[in-house]
Coordinates of C-alpha atoms and ligand atoms in Angstrom, one line a residue:
X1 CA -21.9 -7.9 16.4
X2 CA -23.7 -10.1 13.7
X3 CA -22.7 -9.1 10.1
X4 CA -25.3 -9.1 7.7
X5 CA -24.9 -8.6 4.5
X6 CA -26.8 -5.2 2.8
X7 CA -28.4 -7.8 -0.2
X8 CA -30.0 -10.9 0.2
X9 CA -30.1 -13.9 -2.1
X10 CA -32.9 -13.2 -4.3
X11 CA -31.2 -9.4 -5.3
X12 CA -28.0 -11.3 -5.6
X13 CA -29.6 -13.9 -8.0
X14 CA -31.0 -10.6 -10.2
X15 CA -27.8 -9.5 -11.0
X16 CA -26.6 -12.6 -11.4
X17 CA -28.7 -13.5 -14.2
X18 CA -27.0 -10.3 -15.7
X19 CA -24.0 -9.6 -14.8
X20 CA -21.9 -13.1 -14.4
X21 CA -20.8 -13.9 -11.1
X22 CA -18.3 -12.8 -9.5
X23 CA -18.6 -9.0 -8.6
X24 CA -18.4 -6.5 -6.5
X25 CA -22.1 -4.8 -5.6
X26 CA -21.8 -1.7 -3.7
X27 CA -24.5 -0.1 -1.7
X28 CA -25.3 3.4 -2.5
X29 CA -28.0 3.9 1.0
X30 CA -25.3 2.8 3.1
X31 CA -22.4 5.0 1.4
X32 CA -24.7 8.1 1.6
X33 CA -25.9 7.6 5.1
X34 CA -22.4 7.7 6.1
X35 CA -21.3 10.4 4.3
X36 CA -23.7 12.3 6.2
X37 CA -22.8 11.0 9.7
X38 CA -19.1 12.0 9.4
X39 CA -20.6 15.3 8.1
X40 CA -22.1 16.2 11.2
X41 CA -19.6 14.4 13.6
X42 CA -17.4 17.3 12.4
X43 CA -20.2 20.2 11.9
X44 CA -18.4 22.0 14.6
X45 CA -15.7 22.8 12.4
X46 CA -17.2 25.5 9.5
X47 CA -14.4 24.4 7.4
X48 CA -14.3 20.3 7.5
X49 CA -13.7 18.6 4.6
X50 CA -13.3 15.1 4.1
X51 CA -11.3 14.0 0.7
X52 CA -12.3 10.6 0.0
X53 CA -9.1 8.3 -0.6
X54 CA -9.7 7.1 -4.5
X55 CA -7.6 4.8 -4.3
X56 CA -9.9 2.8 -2.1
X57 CA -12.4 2.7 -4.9
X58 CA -11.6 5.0 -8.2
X59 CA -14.9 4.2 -9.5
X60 CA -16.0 7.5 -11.1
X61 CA -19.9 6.7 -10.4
X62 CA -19.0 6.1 -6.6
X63 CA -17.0 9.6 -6.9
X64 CA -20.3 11.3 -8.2
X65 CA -22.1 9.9 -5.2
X66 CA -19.0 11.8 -3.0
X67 CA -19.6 15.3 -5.2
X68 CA -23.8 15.4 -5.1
X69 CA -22.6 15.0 -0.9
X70 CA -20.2 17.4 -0.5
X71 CA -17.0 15.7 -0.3
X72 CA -13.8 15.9 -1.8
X73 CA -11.2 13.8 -3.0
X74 CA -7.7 12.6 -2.5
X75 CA -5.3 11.4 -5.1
X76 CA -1.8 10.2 -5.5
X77 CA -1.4 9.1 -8.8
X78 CA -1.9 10.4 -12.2
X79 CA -4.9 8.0 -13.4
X80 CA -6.4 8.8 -10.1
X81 CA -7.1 12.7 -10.9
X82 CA -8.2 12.0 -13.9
X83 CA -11.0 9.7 -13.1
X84 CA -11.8 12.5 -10.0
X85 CA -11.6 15.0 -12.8
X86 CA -14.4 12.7 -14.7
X87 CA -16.2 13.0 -12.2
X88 CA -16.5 16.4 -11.9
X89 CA -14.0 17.7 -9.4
X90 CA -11.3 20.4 -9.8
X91 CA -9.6 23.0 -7.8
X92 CA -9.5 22.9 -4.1
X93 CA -11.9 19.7 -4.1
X94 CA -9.3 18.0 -4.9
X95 CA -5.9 17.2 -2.3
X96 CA -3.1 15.7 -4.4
X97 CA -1.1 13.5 -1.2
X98 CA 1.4 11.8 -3.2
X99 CA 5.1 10.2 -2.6
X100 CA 7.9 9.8 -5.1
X101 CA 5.7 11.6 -7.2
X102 CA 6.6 11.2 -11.1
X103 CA 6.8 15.2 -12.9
X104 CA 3.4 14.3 -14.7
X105 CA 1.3 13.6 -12.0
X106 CA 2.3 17.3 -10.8
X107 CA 1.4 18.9 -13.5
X108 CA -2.0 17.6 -14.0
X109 CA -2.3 18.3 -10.4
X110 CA -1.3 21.9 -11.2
X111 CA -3.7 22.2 -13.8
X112 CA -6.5 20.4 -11.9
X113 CA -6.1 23.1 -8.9
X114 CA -5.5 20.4 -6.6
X115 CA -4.2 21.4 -3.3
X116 CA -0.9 19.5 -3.3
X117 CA 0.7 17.5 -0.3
X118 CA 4.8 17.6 -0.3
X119 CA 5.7 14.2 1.0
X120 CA 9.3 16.0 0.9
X121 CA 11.8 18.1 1.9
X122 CA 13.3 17.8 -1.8
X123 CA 10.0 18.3 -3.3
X124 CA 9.5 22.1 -2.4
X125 CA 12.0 22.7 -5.5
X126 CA 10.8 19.9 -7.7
X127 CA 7.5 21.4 -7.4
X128 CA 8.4 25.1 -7.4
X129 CA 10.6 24.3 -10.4
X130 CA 7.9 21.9 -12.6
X131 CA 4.7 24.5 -11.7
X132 CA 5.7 27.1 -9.6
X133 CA 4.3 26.8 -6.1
X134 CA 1.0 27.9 -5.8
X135 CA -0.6 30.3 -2.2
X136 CA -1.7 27.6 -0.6
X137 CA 0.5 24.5 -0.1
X138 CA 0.5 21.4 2.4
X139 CA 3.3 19.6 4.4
X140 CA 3.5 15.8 5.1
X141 CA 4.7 15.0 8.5
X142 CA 6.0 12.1 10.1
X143 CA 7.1 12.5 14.1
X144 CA 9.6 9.5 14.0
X145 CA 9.4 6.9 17.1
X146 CA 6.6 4.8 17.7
X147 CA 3.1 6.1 18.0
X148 CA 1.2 5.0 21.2
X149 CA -2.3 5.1 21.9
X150 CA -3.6 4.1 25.1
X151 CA -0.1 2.7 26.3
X152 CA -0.1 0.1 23.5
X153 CA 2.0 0.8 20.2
X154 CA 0.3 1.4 17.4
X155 CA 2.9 1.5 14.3
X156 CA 6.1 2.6 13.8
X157 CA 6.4 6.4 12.1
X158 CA 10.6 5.9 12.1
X159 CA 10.1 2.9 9.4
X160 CA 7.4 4.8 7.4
X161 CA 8.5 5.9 4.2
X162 CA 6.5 8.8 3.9
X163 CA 6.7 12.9 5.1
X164 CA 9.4 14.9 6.3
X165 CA 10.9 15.4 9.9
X166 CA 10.1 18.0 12.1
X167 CA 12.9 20.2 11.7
X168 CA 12.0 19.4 7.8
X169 CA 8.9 20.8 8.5
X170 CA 10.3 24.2 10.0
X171 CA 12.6 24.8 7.4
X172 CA 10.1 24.0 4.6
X173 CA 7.6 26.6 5.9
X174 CA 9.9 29.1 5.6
X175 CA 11.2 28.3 2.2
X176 CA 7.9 28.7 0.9
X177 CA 7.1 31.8 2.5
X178 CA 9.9 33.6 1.3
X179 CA 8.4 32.6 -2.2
X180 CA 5.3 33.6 -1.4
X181 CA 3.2 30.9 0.2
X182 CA 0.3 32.1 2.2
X183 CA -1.3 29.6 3.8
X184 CA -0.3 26.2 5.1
X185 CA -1.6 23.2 5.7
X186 CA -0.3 20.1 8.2
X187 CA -0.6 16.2 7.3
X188 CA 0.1 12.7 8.9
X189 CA -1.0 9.5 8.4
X190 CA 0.2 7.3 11.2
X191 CA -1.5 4.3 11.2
X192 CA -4.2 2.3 9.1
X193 CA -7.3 0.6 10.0
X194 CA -7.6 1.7 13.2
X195 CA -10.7 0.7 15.2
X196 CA -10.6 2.3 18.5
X197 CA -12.4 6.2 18.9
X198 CA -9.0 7.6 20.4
X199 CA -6.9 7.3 16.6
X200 CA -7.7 10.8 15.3
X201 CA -8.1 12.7 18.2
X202 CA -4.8 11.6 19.6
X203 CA -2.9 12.1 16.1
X204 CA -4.7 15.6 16.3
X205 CA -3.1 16.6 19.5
X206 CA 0.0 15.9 17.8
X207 CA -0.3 17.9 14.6
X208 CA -2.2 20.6 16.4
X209 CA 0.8 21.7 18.4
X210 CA 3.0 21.5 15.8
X211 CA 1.0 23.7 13.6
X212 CA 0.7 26.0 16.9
X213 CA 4.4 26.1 16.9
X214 CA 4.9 26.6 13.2
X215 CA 2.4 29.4 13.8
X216 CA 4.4 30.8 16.8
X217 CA 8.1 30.3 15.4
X218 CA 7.2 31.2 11.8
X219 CA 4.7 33.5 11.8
X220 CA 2.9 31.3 9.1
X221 CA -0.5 30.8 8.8
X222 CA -2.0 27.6 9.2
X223 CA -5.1 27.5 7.3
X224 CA -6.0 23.3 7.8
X225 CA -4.5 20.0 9.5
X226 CA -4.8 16.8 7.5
X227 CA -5.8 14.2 10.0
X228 CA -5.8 11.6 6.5
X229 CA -7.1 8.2 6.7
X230 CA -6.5 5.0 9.1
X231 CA -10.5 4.8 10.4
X232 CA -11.1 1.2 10.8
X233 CA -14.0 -0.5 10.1
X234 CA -14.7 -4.1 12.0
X235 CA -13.9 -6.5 10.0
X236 CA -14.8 -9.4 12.2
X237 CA -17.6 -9.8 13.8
X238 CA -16.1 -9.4 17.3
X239 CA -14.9 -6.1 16.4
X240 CA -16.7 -2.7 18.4
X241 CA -17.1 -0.9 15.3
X242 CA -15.6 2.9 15.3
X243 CA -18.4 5.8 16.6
X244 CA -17.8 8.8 14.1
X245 CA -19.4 10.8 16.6
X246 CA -17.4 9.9 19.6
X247 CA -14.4 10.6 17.1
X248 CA -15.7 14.0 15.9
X249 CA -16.0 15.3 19.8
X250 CA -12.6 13.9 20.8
X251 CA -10.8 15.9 18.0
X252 CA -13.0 19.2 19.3
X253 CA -11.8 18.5 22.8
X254 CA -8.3 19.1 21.4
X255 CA -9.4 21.7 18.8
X256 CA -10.5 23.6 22.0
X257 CA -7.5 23.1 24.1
X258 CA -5.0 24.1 21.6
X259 CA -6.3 26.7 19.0
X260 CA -8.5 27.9 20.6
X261 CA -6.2 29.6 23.4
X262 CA -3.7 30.4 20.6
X263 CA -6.1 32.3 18.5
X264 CA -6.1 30.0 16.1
X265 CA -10.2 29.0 15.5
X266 CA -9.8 29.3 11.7
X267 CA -8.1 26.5 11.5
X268 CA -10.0 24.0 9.1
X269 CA -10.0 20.2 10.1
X270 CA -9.6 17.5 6.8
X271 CA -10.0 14.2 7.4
X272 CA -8.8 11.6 3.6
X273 CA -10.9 8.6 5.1
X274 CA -11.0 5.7 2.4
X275 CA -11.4 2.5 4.5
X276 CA -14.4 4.0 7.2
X277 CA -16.5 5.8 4.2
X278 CA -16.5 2.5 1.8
X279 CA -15.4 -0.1 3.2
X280 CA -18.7 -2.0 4.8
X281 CA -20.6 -1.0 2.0
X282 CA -18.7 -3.5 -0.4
X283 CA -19.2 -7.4 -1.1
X284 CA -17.6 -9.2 -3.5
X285 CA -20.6 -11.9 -4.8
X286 CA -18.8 -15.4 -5.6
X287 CA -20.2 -18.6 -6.6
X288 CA -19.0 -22.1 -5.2
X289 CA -18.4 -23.8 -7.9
X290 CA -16.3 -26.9 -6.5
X291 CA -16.5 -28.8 -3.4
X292 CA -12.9 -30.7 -2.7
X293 CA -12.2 -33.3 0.3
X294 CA -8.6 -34.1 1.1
X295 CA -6.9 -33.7 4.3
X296 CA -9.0 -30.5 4.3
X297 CA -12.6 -29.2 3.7
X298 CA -12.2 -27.0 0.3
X299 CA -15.0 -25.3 -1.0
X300 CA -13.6 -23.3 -4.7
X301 CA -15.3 -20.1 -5.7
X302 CA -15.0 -18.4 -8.6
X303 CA -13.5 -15.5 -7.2
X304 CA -9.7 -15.5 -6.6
X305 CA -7.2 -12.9 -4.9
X306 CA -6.9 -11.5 -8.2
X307 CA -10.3 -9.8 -7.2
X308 CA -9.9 -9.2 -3.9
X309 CA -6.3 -9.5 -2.9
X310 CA -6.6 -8.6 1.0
X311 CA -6.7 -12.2 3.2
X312 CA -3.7 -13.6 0.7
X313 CA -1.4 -10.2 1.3
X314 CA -2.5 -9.7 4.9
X315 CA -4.2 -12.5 6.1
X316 CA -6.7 -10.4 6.6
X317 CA -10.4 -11.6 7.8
X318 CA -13.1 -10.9 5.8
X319 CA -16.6 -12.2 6.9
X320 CA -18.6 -14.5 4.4
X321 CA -22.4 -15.4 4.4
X322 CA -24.0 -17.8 2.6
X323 CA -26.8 -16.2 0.9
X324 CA -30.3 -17.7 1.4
X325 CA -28.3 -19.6 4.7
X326 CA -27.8 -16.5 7.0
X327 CA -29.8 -18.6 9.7
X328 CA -28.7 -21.6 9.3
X329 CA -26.2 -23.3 11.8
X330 CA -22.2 -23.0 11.2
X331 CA -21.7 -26.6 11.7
X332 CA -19.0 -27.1 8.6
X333 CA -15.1 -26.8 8.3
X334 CA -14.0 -25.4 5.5
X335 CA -11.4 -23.5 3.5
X336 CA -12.8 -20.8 1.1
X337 CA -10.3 -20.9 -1.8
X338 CA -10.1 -18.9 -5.5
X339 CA -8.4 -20.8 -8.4
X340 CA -5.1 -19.0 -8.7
X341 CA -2.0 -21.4 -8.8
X342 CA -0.9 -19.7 -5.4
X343 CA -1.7 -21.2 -2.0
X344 CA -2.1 -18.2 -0.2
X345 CA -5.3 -18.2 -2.8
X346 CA -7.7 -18.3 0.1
X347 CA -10.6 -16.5 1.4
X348 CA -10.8 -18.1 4.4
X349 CA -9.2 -20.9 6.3
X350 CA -10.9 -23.3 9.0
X351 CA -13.8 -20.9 9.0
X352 CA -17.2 -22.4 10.2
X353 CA -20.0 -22.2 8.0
X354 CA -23.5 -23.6 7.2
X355 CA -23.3 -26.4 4.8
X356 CA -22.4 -25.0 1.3
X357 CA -23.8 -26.7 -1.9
X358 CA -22.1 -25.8 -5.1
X359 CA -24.3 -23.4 -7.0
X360 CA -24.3 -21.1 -3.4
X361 CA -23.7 -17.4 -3.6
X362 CA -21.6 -16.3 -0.9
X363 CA -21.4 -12.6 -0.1
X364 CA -17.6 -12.0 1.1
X365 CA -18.1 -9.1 3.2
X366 CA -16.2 -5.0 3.0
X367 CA -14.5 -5.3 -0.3
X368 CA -15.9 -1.7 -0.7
X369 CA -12.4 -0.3 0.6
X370 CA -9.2 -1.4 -0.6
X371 CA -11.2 -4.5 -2.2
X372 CA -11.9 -4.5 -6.2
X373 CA -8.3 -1.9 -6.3
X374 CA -6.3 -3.7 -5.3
X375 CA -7.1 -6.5 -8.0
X376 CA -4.3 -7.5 -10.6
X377 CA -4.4 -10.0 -13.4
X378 CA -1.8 -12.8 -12.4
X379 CA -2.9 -16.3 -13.5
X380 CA -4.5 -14.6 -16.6
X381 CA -7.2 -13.8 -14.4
X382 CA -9.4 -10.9 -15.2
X383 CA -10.7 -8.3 -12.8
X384 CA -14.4 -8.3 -12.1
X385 CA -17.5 -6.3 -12.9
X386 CA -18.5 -3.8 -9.8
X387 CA -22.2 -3.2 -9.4
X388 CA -23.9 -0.2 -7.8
X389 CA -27.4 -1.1 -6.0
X390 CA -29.3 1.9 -5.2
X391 CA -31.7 2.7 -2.5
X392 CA -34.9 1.7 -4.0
X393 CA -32.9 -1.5 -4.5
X394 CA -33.0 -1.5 -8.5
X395 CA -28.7 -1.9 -9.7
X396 CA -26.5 -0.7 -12.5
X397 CA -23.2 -2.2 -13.6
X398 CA -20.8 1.0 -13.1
X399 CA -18.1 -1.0 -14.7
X400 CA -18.0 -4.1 -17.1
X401 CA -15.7 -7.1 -16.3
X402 CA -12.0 -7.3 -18.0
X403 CA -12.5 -9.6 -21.2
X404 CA -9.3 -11.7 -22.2
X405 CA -9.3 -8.9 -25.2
X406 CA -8.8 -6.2 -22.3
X407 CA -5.7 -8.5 -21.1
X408 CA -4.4 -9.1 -24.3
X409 CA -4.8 -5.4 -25.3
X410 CA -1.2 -4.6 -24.4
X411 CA 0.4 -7.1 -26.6
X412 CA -1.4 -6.0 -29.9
X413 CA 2.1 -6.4 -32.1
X414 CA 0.8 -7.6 -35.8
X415 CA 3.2 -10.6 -34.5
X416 CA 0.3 -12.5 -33.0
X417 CA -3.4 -12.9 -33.3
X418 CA -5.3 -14.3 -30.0
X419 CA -8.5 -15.6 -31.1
Ligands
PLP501 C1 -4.5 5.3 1.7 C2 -4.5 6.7 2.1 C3 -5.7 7.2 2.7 C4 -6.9 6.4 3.0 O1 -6.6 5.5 4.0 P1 -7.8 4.6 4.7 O2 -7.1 3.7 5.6 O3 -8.5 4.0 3.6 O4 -8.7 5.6 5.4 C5 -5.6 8.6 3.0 N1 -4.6 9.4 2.7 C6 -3.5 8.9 2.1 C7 -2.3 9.8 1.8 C8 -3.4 7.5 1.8 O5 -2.3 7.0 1.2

């Protein structure tokens, strides 16, 4: 499918004569329209919830967007509940899903009246000893072995660091209810970026009849499964993009097959999609600033991987359009590359594009999951602003861009003076 990018060049240019390229401009239509389509791809449940992953973008203006919509949101770290409890969320709107979880980060979570996820066995005394365990508390799972769908493997659980075993699981629910845990709730997270309809509702199937059997052998009960993140979004334009809908039925299918018989229709489904509730609506705007011919075709933004880190970790594809060119013929070579002294600096390699002048915005496409976050400052290079442009297509910077001052910051000894 063709990707076109949710601002064209004349928008881009507005904020540009404001806020200094480059930047990430988010787009508030497209994040509420899809808020509301997962909504109702799950309306059959009366007690769906998804927690949107902060970590995918802890921008507390974005995270207001998720509260005036009626989502949660899901943390792991200390800095993230704070900027969740900035933006106005507390108690069971927040899920605290966490691993090798520092004593801190618990007992803001405790305070908060998150509903926290034990990533382990171990962690039923550390938490019971830090903050007491509270009614309601969740279990990370992880089945082991290699997790198929549709004969072809997926990932590998048995490498992944994270949840306990299922005999773990077994022995932890009845720990907690002989102190007085009431209600349970099951989590995995399997696999990530996922972009085939079958993800969820196979994972379901799984975590459905192990809560049945925890039910059965414990006599606990199971108040929600966790089905956590790994939606995909389509990256590339080849891609068949994810149907929330589709997605939504297949996990009732199972719903219906399992608790259902069992007596267990209270059960409430929670989904912690980051990627699939952001992602698309993202784009990091970068200028070409250079133009380079060697034994390759270079064209130099001024963007780097310090600002959007995923094609140099991953080698991960992320589409770019030329704004003002979006019709014009891909009949150019080139490398798309950021200045950091690193050559895995590069936004894209060999790709085929219209011819690029310097001065050209391009639009590097889905930085709105996983994109601006995972940004870091090597090189001295500072992270960028991040715009939000709203429906009636007037914008906002929701945050500034790092300053050296903000880099510096940390060294402020009388020692030294930058200037
Ligand atoms: C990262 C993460 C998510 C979100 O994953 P996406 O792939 O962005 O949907 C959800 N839950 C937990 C525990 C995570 O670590």
């Amino acid at each position: 499918m063709k990707k076109v990018p949710f601002i064209d060049k004349q928008t881009a240019e507005a904020i540009a004569a404001k806020i200094p390229t480059p930047f990430h401009v988010y787009d508030e239509a497209g994040i509420i329209e899809n808020i509301r389509n997962i909504k109702s791809a799950f309306s059959w449940n009366s007690g769906f919830k998804e927690y949107f992953a902060v970590k995918a973008l802890p921008n507390p203006f974005i995270l207001k967007i998720m509260k005036e919509y009626g989502i949660g949101v899901d943390c792991s770290s200390l800095t993230e509940l704070l900027i969740s409890k900035a933006a106005g969320f507390s108690g069971d709107d927040i899920m605290f899903s966490s691993n090798e979880t520092p004593e801190e980060d618990y007992v803001l979570a405790k305070k908060l009246g998150a509903i926290v996820n034990l990533d382990d066995f171990t962690h039923i005394d550390y938490y019971d000893k830090l903050c007491r365990l509270d009614e309601t508390m969740s279990i990370r799972y992880n089945p082991g072995g290699v997790f198929t769908v549709s004969n072809s493997i997926m990932d590998n659980p048995q490498d992944a660091k994270y949840g306990m075993t299922k005999e773990q699981v077994f022995d932890a629910v009845g720990i907690m209810m002989e102190r007085g845990v009431k209600h349970f709730g099951i989590h995995s997270f399997l696999v990530s970026n996922t972009v085939t309809n079958d993800y969820y509702p196979m994972l379901a199937e799984k975590l459905f009849e192990l809560a049945k059997e925890v039910h059965e052998r414990t006599g606990a009960h199971i108040a929600f499964v966790n089905l956590s993140g790994g939606v995909g979004i389509p990256y590339t334009p080849d891609d068949e993009p994810n149907d929330i809908s589709a997605i939504g039925e297949g996990v009732r299918k199972v719903y219906e097959k399992i608790f259902v018989p069992a007596g267990m229709d209270d059960v409430a489904i929670y989904t912690e999609m980051g990627r699939y509730v952001t992602g698309p609506y993202g784009g990091l705007v970068t200028r070409a600033i250079h133009e380079k011919h060697i034994y390759r075709e270079y064209i130099g933004v001024d963007a780097c991987a310090a600002n959007l880190m995923r094609p140099a970790m991953y080698g991960s594809y992320h589409h770019i359009t030329v704004l003002g060119k979006e019709d014009e013929p891909c009949t150019q070579k080139y490398d798309i590359v950021g200045g950091l002294c690193e050559n895995n600096d590069k936004f894209a390699i060999d790709r085929m594009m219209p011819v690029i002048e310097k001065g050209d915005l391009l639009f590097i496409h889905d930085t709105g999951a996983h994109g601006f976050s995972m940004g870091y400052n090597y090189n001295g290079k500072l992270r960028s602003a991040e715009v939000l442009l709203h429906p009636d297509k007037s914008f906002d910077m929701i945050r500034r861009a790092e300053t050296p001052s903000d880099y510096l910051a940390t060294f402020d000894f009388s020692d030294f003076v930058f200037e």
